[in-house]
Amino acid sequence: MPVSNFVNPADLVRFLPEIILTVMGTLLMVLDPVLHKRSSYAFGHLSLLGLAAALVASVYAFRDPGPAFGGMLMVDGFATFFRVLVIGVGILTILPSYRFLARHDAETSEYHALLLYSIAGQCLMVSANELIMIFLGLEISSIASYILAGYLRDDKRANESALKYFLLGSFATGFFLYGVAFIYGSTGTVNLTSVHAALTGPNAPSPVFVGVAAALMFVGLAFKVSAAPFQVWAPDVYQGAPTPVTAFLSAGPKAAAFAIFLRIFMTSFQPIANGWEPLVWGSALLSMTIGNFAALLQSNVKRLLAYSSIAHAGYVLVALTARSDVGTAAAMFYLAAYAFMNVGAFAVVSHLSGRGERYQNVDDFAGLGQKQPLTAAMLTIFLLSLIGVPLTGGFFGKFYIFKAALESHLVWLTVLGLLNSAVAAYYYLRLLVMMYMHEPSEAATNAEPLSFGLSAALILPALGTLVLGIFPSWVLEFAGRSSNLVK
Amino acid sequence: MVIDAVSFYLFALMVLGGGILTITRRNAVHSAISLIVSLLGVAGLYLLQGAEFLFAVQIVLYVGGIMLLFLFVIMLVNLDMAAKERQFNHQWLVALVAVALVGAQTGYFLIRGQGAFRIADAGGIAPPSALGNTEILADALFSKYLLPFELVSVLLLVAVVGSVVMAKKRI
């Protein structure tokens, strides 16, 4: 094989976002001794710069879409959509991190470097077209996330969170890899397009092996997106991790994992869709039900949002069960809307929780409407969107998902999903009532004024939520055009 | 051919003998040394199969790297105390079942012969070429799989940074 012309400039342009993020992450650590003396904010500024550059590079790479590195990567609309999404989540994670890290005396270059690496891994996952690349991206993203979850090492809960996340996460990756091995064993390839061709071709491998492979990969991915019955880790991990990291975990890695979920199951495993559909159907229903009903009982806001994120994973799985291009587009839209509202809600928790994250209870939100009207207003937008009230992104997200499900004749799943969203309204509204109809709590009274970074971290996602709710067609059209994945 | 057979049995003896000694020695250092012998035997088997690269990797990684880690751990535990303790094996029933299963599997493959491996070569795996094993591997690694190969280094970097963050005295 000629080695000389293997890497060409077009490949590098399509790979530019990952290059920028990795280089920036490494640069941060190299510059650590110089920057640490001057200003503790410099790391955050540089990370934002790197993320902005990666964002531009992702959009630029899409001017000339196509495969890169001999089909290892596939830079298409789908990949670009999710690249922009995970980089955006990264920016919205760094903004509240300024105040959070300063409050805990934990401003280091490693925090930002790991965050950038994790995002680079997610960019890789969403643009990968080979199972090996997906696995590498998944591991880069996951290992960085494990560390970030336990970043505040003196905190017992953070330790518990990181350990649980690490052990169960490694286990899940093992399952995924086992599935990949089965695919390679039975088809002789790990390229998603070739796997699809092998499964539909004349010498199709034994359905038993392919079925086992699909099931194993489903287990691994279901863990990563915290779908039932593999969701048990999520509440403990989300509660113990530093709040900006929780915001990140609940949006970035999850969106990337859903992206590869969609790509693998809608391309490679599309020929055996009749086999996996009942599996995803059950998991979707179980996730929605467990998430929503368990959230009703929570008094800790981070746990509440963790259970709500399990329920939201269930809604996205409904879109996957529809197994149509419309369903894929709906899932893409929903993940974008979900990222905005969830990251925003966690930014509010990060703001209010105070040093040592003392204030995390629903009661601590009492009277926030009086003391900090702007914060309360922003949280209201996020919560209304999480419920799915019209004029917010969450409404159209649910609307398109259930529409896609109905088009695929999934009537029962739609009915049960809608009932579930009604249940969900209760616990979100409880938080709203607490904020506006109760006397101010100690937490609300002592809350610091909003810093510039935090205001941005609240206003940007709120704007995003509203834009998705008022002009959904902007994003939906793009999602619709990119949902037709290369098979 | 005779020399092949002789070396095969020699290496097999090293693998099995080393393995048995590893689990029966009371002294942890003796166990570790037996494990090295066993791993060297595996390396020899690779060489017999014409897999020079795997042979080198086996010695460098397992015998060199991983065994060193083992020895570090052994140095940290109190050997004299450990030698006096009663060896325990509460999981012997599970182990017995596992061994029986592996035995049955091996027996099946021995009886069926090459036909049993049909599932493994369904795909288009390239036929062996005149080039050596190492050349083919290098060719695949540095041309077709160049990108994943480079990305593994990013993965290792993340893991190293992560372990430093977790282990250093002060954040």
XYZ file of C-alpha atoms in Angstrom:
658
model
C 0.000 0.000 0.000
C 1.451 3.405 -0.931
C 2.059 5.272 2.262
C 3.121 8.565 0.718
C -0.257 9.829 -0.457
C -2.242 8.422 2.400
C -2.721 11.639 4.364
C -3.874 14.490 2.191
C -4.750 18.064 3.143
C -8.493 17.511 2.769
C -8.275 14.769 5.418
C -6.544 17.129 7.794
C -9.155 19.851 7.309
C -11.901 17.336 8.093
C -10.005 16.342 11.211
C -9.154 19.916 12.254
C -11.552 20.317 15.234
C -10.035 17.309 17.013
C -6.506 18.527 16.245
C -7.240 21.980 17.658
C -8.813 20.612 20.834
C -5.993 18.156 21.511
C -3.272 20.718 20.835
C -5.003 23.302 23.003
C -5.408 20.824 25.845
C -1.731 19.951 25.759
C -0.727 23.606 25.398
C -2.677 24.487 28.534
C -0.613 22.070 30.587
C 2.647 23.227 29.019
C 1.808 26.855 29.767
C 0.708 26.030 33.309
C 3.876 27.281 35.075
C 3.789 30.583 33.184
C 0.094 31.272 33.492
C -0.553 30.147 37.027
C 1.252 33.120 38.548
C -0.502 35.746 36.474
C -4.185 35.012 36.543
C -6.197 31.979 37.465
C -8.715 32.894 34.768
C -6.205 32.495 31.947
C -6.887 28.740 31.627
C -10.580 29.357 31.179
C -9.973 32.066 28.603
C -7.597 29.858 26.625
C -10.014 26.918 26.729
C -12.801 29.132 25.448
C -10.489 30.288 22.682
C -9.683 26.687 21.747
C -13.341 25.696 21.778
C -14.279 28.699 19.635
C -11.549 27.796 17.151
C -12.752 24.181 17.088
C -16.301 25.414 16.500
C -15.180 27.463 13.519
C -13.124 24.513 12.255
C -16.130 22.177 12.492
C -18.254 24.525 10.422
C -15.392 25.098 7.992
C -14.825 21.349 7.584
C -18.468 20.993 6.561
C -17.894 23.199 3.496
C -16.285 20.144 1.955
C -18.024 17.116 3.489
C -16.902 13.577 2.868
C -14.897 10.703 4.314
C -11.392 11.184 5.698
C -8.452 8.878 6.363
C -9.663 6.115 4.098
C -13.194 6.017 5.490
C -12.189 6.112 9.151
C -14.074 9.366 9.613
C -17.221 10.580 7.934
C -17.624 14.340 8.072
C -21.248 14.790 7.067
C -24.092 16.972 8.297
C -24.796 14.534 11.116
C -21.208 14.686 12.370
C -21.074 18.460 12.058
C -24.353 18.885 13.935
C -23.080 16.858 16.873
C -19.595 18.355 16.771
C -21.090 21.838 17.097
C -23.369 20.547 19.837
C -20.651 18.992 22.016
C -18.322 21.961 21.533
C -21.198 24.263 22.480
C -21.792 22.196 25.619
C -18.076 22.579 26.360
C -18.316 26.372 26.158
C -21.393 26.380 28.396
C -19.490 24.197 30.895
C -16.457 26.468 31.084
C -18.515 29.618 31.716
C -19.898 28.567 35.123
C -16.616 26.813 35.937
C -14.794 30.123 36.470
C -16.732 30.968 39.602
C -17.033 27.367 40.721
C -13.311 26.632 40.588
C -12.375 29.943 42.191
C -14.811 29.206 45.008
C -13.134 25.861 45.659
C -9.539 27.061 45.081
C -9.164 24.508 42.366
C -8.161 26.466 39.265
C -5.752 24.191 37.426
C -4.769 23.657 33.843
C -5.601 19.961 34.140
C -9.292 20.606 34.681
C -9.508 22.510 31.427
C -7.156 20.174 29.579
C -9.230 17.133 30.541
C -12.384 18.930 29.503
C -10.896 19.714 26.098
C -9.667 16.139 25.668
C -13.062 14.818 26.577
C -14.685 17.069 23.978
C -12.077 16.014 21.407
C -13.025 12.396 22.124
C -16.694 13.225 21.634
C -15.992 15.020 18.335
C -14.165 11.895 17.260
C -17.041 9.641 18.280
C -19.652 11.577 16.354
C -17.613 11.757 13.152
C -16.194 8.218 13.288
C -17.280 5.701 10.710
C -15.283 2.761 12.045
C -15.899 0.850 15.227
C -12.227 1.184 16.215
C -12.429 4.961 15.943
C -15.707 5.017 17.841
C -14.124 2.961 20.585
C -11.080 5.240 20.816
C -13.245 8.357 20.909
C -15.480 6.789 23.529
C -12.516 5.911 25.724
C -10.806 9.302 25.395
C -14.063 10.996 26.306
C -14.889 8.573 29.126
C -11.507 8.483 30.858
C -11.366 12.262 30.925
C -14.916 12.325 32.315
C -14.110 9.837 35.087
C -11.343 12.109 36.306
C -13.464 15.242 36.030
C -16.207 13.602 38.109
C -13.732 13.091 40.951
C -11.889 16.339 40.390
C -12.583 17.717 43.888
C -10.630 14.993 45.609
C -11.294 16.064 49.186
C -14.999 15.624 48.718
C -16.265 12.188 49.746
C -19.183 12.275 47.370
C -16.938 13.217 44.468
C -14.751 10.204 45.231
C -17.747 7.923 45.298
C -19.004 9.460 42.095
C -15.715 9.034 40.238
C -15.194 5.471 41.454
C -18.690 4.332 40.514
C -18.481 6.041 37.168
C -15.081 4.532 36.467
C -15.898 0.963 37.457
C -19.271 0.749 35.772
C -18.083 2.763 32.789
C -15.125 0.464 32.171
C -17.458 -2.476 32.430
C -19.779 -0.951 29.847
C -16.894 -0.225 27.505
C -15.894 -3.871 27.884
C -19.343 -4.942 26.720
C -19.143 -2.580 23.775
C -15.723 -3.867 22.777
C -16.890 -7.449 23.053
C -19.646 -6.600 20.598
C -17.120 -5.021 18.243
C -15.040 -8.195 18.397
C -18.071 -10.283 17.467
C -18.762 -8.001 14.512
C -15.191 -8.282 13.312
C -15.250 -12.028 13.793
C -18.403 -12.543 11.785
C -18.033 -9.934 9.048
C -14.270 -9.369 8.854
C -14.635 -5.586 8.935
C -15.246 -2.812 11.433
C -16.190 -0.140 8.938
C -19.852 0.754 9.521
C -20.631 0.967 5.812
C -18.911 -2.364 5.065
C -20.682 -4.021 7.985
C -23.979 -2.895 6.505
C -22.913 -4.301 3.130
C -21.800 -7.586 4.710
C -25.110 -8.000 6.543
C -27.168 -7.433 3.399
C -24.799 -9.260 1.041
C -25.077 -12.824 -0.231
C -22.756 -14.347 2.392
C -24.509 -12.771 5.357
C -23.020 -14.096 8.618
C -24.998 -16.118 11.100
C -27.748 -13.962 12.631
C -26.908 -15.394 16.039
C -23.464 -13.801 16.060
C -24.687 -10.493 14.693
C -27.537 -10.499 17.195
C -25.141 -11.153 20.071
C -22.892 -8.354 18.800
C -25.787 -5.912 18.544
C -27.014 -6.850 22.014
C -23.562 -6.408 23.563
C -23.070 -3.046 21.897
C -26.552 -2.016 22.997
C -25.640 -2.757 26.605
C -22.472 -0.670 26.372
C -24.168 2.269 24.716
C -27.275 2.130 26.907
C -24.979 2.513 29.877
C -23.278 5.539 28.350
C -26.599 7.277 27.678
C -27.936 6.170 31.113
C -30.914 4.333 29.673
C -32.753 1.794 31.816
C -31.980 -0.882 32.919
C -28.392 0.421 32.932
C -29.145 3.760 34.589
C -28.367 2.978 38.242
C -25.048 4.845 38.235
C -26.420 8.168 37.011
C -27.952 9.696 40.179
C -24.933 8.956 42.387
C -22.438 10.127 39.780
C -24.352 13.286 38.926
C -24.869 14.165 42.574
C -21.249 13.697 43.599
C -19.513 15.319 40.640
C -18.739 19.054 40.730
C -21.869 20.752 39.377
C -20.363 22.226 36.179
C -18.977 18.755 35.448
C -22.404 17.259 36.088
C -23.830 19.689 33.562
C -21.189 18.547 31.114
C -21.700 14.813 31.781
C -25.443 15.050 31.391
C -25.203 16.759 27.999
C -21.907 16.289 26.135
C -20.949 12.621 26.520
C -24.609 11.717 26.392
C -25.212 13.510 23.093
C -22.067 11.937 21.616
C -23.101 8.477 22.827
C -26.532 8.945 21.287
C -24.870 10.055 18.059
C -22.936 6.785 17.762
C -26.015 4.893 18.933
C -27.926 6.378 16.008
C -25.080 5.940 13.550
C -24.385 2.296 14.417
C -27.976 1.168 14.679
C -29.251 3.163 11.715
C -26.421 2.143 9.371
C -24.672 -1.121 10.304
C -27.513 -2.762 12.152
C -30.270 -1.343 9.986
C -30.691 -4.711 8.187
C -31.536 -6.412 11.495
C -33.779 -3.598 12.739
C -36.688 -5.969 13.339
C -34.515 -7.755 15.857
C -33.397 -4.790 17.927
C -36.573 -2.764 17.802
C -38.331 -4.551 20.720
C -35.171 -4.196 22.792
C -34.996 -0.427 22.291
C -38.769 -0.169 22.731
C -38.563 -1.755 26.157
C -35.561 0.264 27.191
C -37.240 3.515 26.104
C -40.379 2.810 28.114
C -38.435 1.636 31.150
C -36.143 4.698 31.089
C -39.032 7.140 30.884
C -40.988 5.433 33.647
C -38.133 4.835 36.080
C -36.670 8.289 35.495
C -39.894 10.200 35.999
C -41.277 8.252 38.921
C -37.987 8.191 40.802
C -37.568 11.939 40.242
C -40.860 12.520 42.064
C -39.271 11.332 45.311
C -36.059 13.347 45.196
C -35.293 16.261 47.470
C -31.796 16.917 46.115
C -31.941 18.983 42.939
C -28.921 17.327 41.337
C -30.431 13.883 41.885
C -33.751 15.153 40.615
C -32.128 16.406 37.419
C -30.209 13.123 37.139
C -33.433 11.111 37.169
C -34.965 13.591 34.771
C -32.003 13.051 32.447
C -32.688 9.293 32.547
C -36.262 10.036 31.517
C -35.058 12.274 28.693
C -32.768 9.498 27.463
C -35.947 7.440 27.262
C -37.603 10.044 25.020
C -34.632 9.995 22.647
C -34.792 6.188 22.560
C -38.415 6.534 21.445
C -37.070 8.404 18.420
C -34.583 5.592 17.799
C -37.376 3.008 18.050
C -39.110 4.796 15.184
C -36.054 3.790 13.088
C -36.757 6.240 10.330
C -34.920 9.294 9.039
C -37.637 11.435 10.599
C -36.901 9.745 13.917
C -33.181 10.422 13.579
C -33.851 14.085 12.833
C -36.192 14.295 15.826
C -33.542 12.745 18.074
C -30.959 15.259 16.834
C -33.302 18.168 17.521
C -34.207 16.826 20.935
C -30.593 16.360 21.960
C -29.830 19.973 21.020
C -32.805 21.288 22.980
C -32.006 18.984 25.891
C -28.385 20.130 25.996
C -29.418 23.789 26.306
C -32.046 23.327 28.989
C -30.141 20.828 31.067
C -26.798 22.640 31.037
C -28.650 25.847 31.902
C -30.491 24.249 34.811
C -27.257 22.826 36.206
C -25.583 26.239 35.843
C -28.250 27.650 38.174
C -27.590 24.856 40.676
C -23.863 25.561 40.413
C -24.504 29.236 41.111
C -26.736 28.689 44.101
C -24.983 25.765 45.779
C -22.225 27.883 47.326
C -18.866 26.812 48.689
C -18.627 23.073 49.304
C -21.894 22.710 47.399
C -23.953 23.027 50.561
C -27.225 24.113 49.015
C -28.529 21.469 46.700
C -31.978 20.794 48.071
C -35.279 21.757 46.547
C -35.980 23.794 49.700
C -32.877 25.881 49.101
C -34.487 27.291 45.969
C -37.245 28.901 48.059
C -37.645 32.598 47.392
C -35.089 32.741 44.627
C -37.650 34.663 42.574
C -37.544 37.516 45.087
C -33.829 37.609 45.704
C -32.463 36.986 42.228
C -35.181 37.570 39.673
C -32.905 37.033 36.656
C -31.578 33.667 37.856
C -35.083 32.554 38.736
C -36.430 33.669 35.372
C -33.752 31.734 33.526
C -34.362 28.601 35.596
C -38.065 28.998 34.850
C -37.355 28.903 31.125
C -35.241 25.759 31.515
C -37.814 24.011 33.683
C -40.688 24.912 31.363
C -38.644 23.539 28.489
C -37.892 20.346 30.422
C -41.642 19.953 30.989
C -42.250 20.584 27.301
C -44.340 23.764 27.391
C -44.919 25.418 23.984
C -42.562 28.205 22.868
C -39.598 26.315 24.315
C -37.220 23.889 22.599
C -38.367 21.045 24.816
C -41.898 21.257 23.432
C -40.872 20.863 19.804
C -38.351 18.194 20.745
C -41.072 16.029 22.295
C -43.503 16.957 19.534
C -41.199 15.772 16.741
C -40.215 12.624 18.597
C -43.772 11.518 19.217
C -44.744 12.524 15.687
C -41.967 10.305 14.308
C -43.074 7.489 16.624
C -46.681 7.775 15.406
C -45.544 7.742 11.781
C -43.814 4.440 12.538
C -47.037 3.146 14.140
C -45.683 3.060 17.682
C -49.012 4.081 19.177
C -48.594 2.493 22.588
C -45.118 3.857 23.112
C -46.383 7.337 22.199
C -49.314 7.155 24.599
C -47.151 5.899 27.457
C -44.502 8.509 26.678
C -47.038 11.322 26.762
C -48.429 10.082 30.081
C -44.877 10.072 31.356
C -44.302 13.697 30.415
C -47.421 14.589 32.367
C -45.963 12.912 35.443
C -42.720 14.788 34.884
C -44.472 18.154 34.998
C -45.147 17.617 38.708
C -41.564 17.601 39.929
C -40.447 20.441 37.706
C -43.410 22.552 38.816
C -42.599 21.796 42.444
C -39.276 23.568 41.945
C -41.042 26.510 40.281
C -43.540 26.825 43.120
C -40.702 26.701 45.623
C -38.891 29.503 43.819
C -41.792 31.939 43.559
C -44.249 31.136 46.320
C -42.103 30.628 49.399
C -40.174 32.871 51.739
C -36.480 33.212 50.804
C -34.257 30.470 52.165
C -30.781 30.892 53.603
C -29.284 29.849 50.263
C -31.268 32.360 48.239
C -30.469 35.170 50.688
C -26.746 34.442 50.721
C -26.404 33.843 46.995
C -23.635 35.892 45.443
C -24.527 38.280 42.629
C -24.191 36.791 39.159
C -20.729 37.078 37.675
C -20.229 37.828 33.997
C -19.400 34.223 33.163
C -22.409 32.905 35.029
C -24.775 35.399 33.430
C -23.520 34.259 30.058
C -23.869 30.631 31.141
C -27.517 31.289 31.982
C -28.554 33.668 29.221
C -26.983 31.793 26.283
C -28.761 28.476 26.908
C -31.984 30.331 27.706
C -31.741 32.100 24.357
C -30.969 28.765 22.692
C -34.007 27.166 24.317
C -36.260 29.998 23.188
C -34.859 30.102 19.652
C -35.425 26.355 19.293
C -38.929 26.863 20.626
C -39.874 29.795 18.416
C -37.954 29.026 15.223
C -37.595 25.237 15.364
C -37.392 24.945 11.596
C -33.860 26.433 11.518
C -32.404 23.475 13.324
C -34.947 20.900 12.250
C -34.353 21.501 8.559
C -30.639 20.974 8.969
C -31.262 17.853 11.056
C -33.703 16.571 8.453
C -31.173 17.057 5.674
C -28.385 15.303 7.616
C -30.413 12.443 9.079
C -30.079 10.390 5.894
C -26.915 8.625 7.018
C -24.562 6.987 4.565
C -25.344 3.303 4.563
C 10.441 -30.853 11.752
C 11.723 -32.801 14.707
C 13.287 -29.705 16.117
C 9.933 -27.938 15.757
C 8.181 -30.626 17.703
C 10.867 -30.712 20.357
C 10.799 -26.960 20.838
C 6.994 -26.972 20.899
C 6.928 -29.454 23.766
C 9.709 -27.580 25.504
C 7.837 -24.295 25.340
C 4.565 -25.974 26.270
C 6.271 -27.441 29.301
C 7.503 -23.974 30.239
C 3.995 -22.528 29.897
C 2.244 -25.234 31.897
C 4.990 -25.829 34.432
C 5.378 -22.107 35.045
C 1.632 -21.727 35.366
C 1.316 -24.540 37.905
C 4.243 -23.215 39.941
C 2.731 -19.710 39.892
C -0.382 -20.810 41.709
C 1.217 -23.318 44.056
C 4.280 -21.441 45.404
C 3.804 -19.833 48.805
C 6.440 -17.201 48.301
C 5.097 -14.400 46.107
C 8.473 -13.729 44.489
C 8.782 -17.387 43.464
C 5.317 -17.161 41.968
C 6.297 -14.076 40.010
C 9.420 -15.762 38.655
C 7.391 -18.817 37.636
C 4.995 -16.502 35.855
C 7.922 -15.027 33.923
C 8.926 -18.535 32.818
C 5.372 -19.211 31.719
C 5.167 -15.948 29.750
C 8.522 -16.667 28.090
C 7.140 -20.037 27.037
C 4.177 -18.314 25.388
C 6.614 -16.019 23.596
C 8.460 -19.091 22.316
C 5.186 -20.543 21.004
C 4.553 -17.301 19.111
C 7.993 -17.559 17.549
C 7.291 -21.125 16.446
C 4.165 -19.881 14.664
C 6.212 -17.314 12.731
C 4.760 -14.358 14.628
C 8.038 -12.566 15.363
C 6.327 -9.322 16.246
C 4.059 -10.901 18.854
C 7.121 -12.684 20.224
C 8.957 -9.392 20.723
C 5.875 -7.657 22.127
C 5.227 -10.521 24.519
C 8.722 -10.254 25.949
C 8.888 -6.457 26.058
C 5.388 -5.878 27.412
C 4.593 -8.870 29.583
C 7.952 -10.101 30.744
C 9.470 -6.612 30.871
C 6.717 -4.179 31.742
C 3.878 -5.952 33.429
C 6.081 -8.278 35.474
C 7.974 -5.255 36.751
C 4.688 -3.837 37.986
C 3.918 -7.141 39.688
C 7.268 -7.090 41.431
C 6.659 -3.538 42.631
C 3.387 -4.615 44.195
C 5.027 -7.664 45.756
C 7.724 -5.456 47.259
C 5.058 -3.340 48.913
C 3.329 -6.241 50.682
C 4.833 -7.945 53.653
C 6.232 -11.171 52.250
C 7.029 -12.989 55.503
C 3.527 -12.433 56.796
C 1.970 -13.510 53.523
C 4.005 -16.727 53.369
C 2.701 -17.831 56.781
C -0.939 -17.207 55.982
C -3.144 -20.070 54.967
C -3.921 -19.997 51.289
C -7.606 -19.628 50.699
C -9.678 -20.611 47.713
C -13.329 -20.117 48.498
C -14.265 -19.954 44.842
C -13.081 -23.439 43.969
C -16.528 -24.557 42.769
C -16.765 -21.671 40.295
C -13.200 -22.344 39.200
C -13.966 -26.021 38.693
C -16.967 -25.231 36.502
C -14.927 -22.717 34.493
C -12.104 -25.196 33.986
C -14.569 -27.905 32.955
C -16.144 -25.535 30.434
C -12.824 -24.513 28.925
C -11.816 -28.178 28.842
C -14.995 -29.122 27.010
C -14.449 -26.276 24.546
C -10.852 -27.288 23.881
C -11.908 -30.909 23.476
C -14.561 -29.890 20.965
C -12.046 -27.954 18.882
C -9.546 -30.828 19.064
C -12.102 -33.347 17.824
C -13.638 -31.133 15.132
C -10.254 -29.974 13.913
C -9.970 -27.038 11.550
C -13.647 -27.137 10.603
C -14.581 -25.763 14.000
C -12.984 -22.432 13.166
C -15.224 -21.723 10.197
C -16.960 -18.830 11.966
C -13.718 -16.967 12.294
C -12.858 -16.654 8.623
C -16.227 -15.687 7.161
C -15.001 -12.231 6.242
C -12.387 -11.123 3.802
C -9.284 -11.556 5.916
C -6.256 -11.249 3.662
C -4.449 -14.466 2.802
C -0.929 -14.782 4.196
C 1.558 -13.095 1.922
C 5.217 -13.641 1.284
C 6.075 -10.695 3.538
C 6.974 -11.363 7.114
C 4.479 -10.995 9.905
C 6.135 -7.856 11.252
C 6.125 -6.133 7.859
C 2.426 -6.783 7.324
C 1.640 -5.515 10.786
C 3.756 -2.402 10.336
C 2.196 -1.754 6.966
C -1.316 -1.941 8.383
C -0.425 0.061 11.458
C 1.290 2.949 9.711
C -0.848 3.269 6.604
C -4.432 2.115 6.950
C -4.619 2.370 10.719
C -2.337 5.378 11.118
C -5.048 7.567 12.606
C -6.217 5.121 15.291
C -2.582 4.369 16.062
C -1.879 8.048 16.710
C -5.091 8.460 18.667
C -4.109 5.722 21.062
C -1.316 8.046 22.183
C -3.904 10.729 22.978
C -5.821 8.126 24.959
C -2.696 7.219 26.923
C -1.930 10.907 27.504
C -5.394 11.431 28.952
C -4.927 8.439 31.222
C -1.537 9.695 32.414
C -2.828 13.215 33.073
C -5.791 11.706 34.866
C -3.701 9.552 37.143
C -1.441 12.497 37.977
C -4.439 14.665 38.844
C -5.776 11.919 41.098
C -2.445 11.189 42.772
C -0.639 14.488 43.247
C -0.535 16.009 46.692
C -2.192 19.334 46.027
C -4.624 20.330 43.317
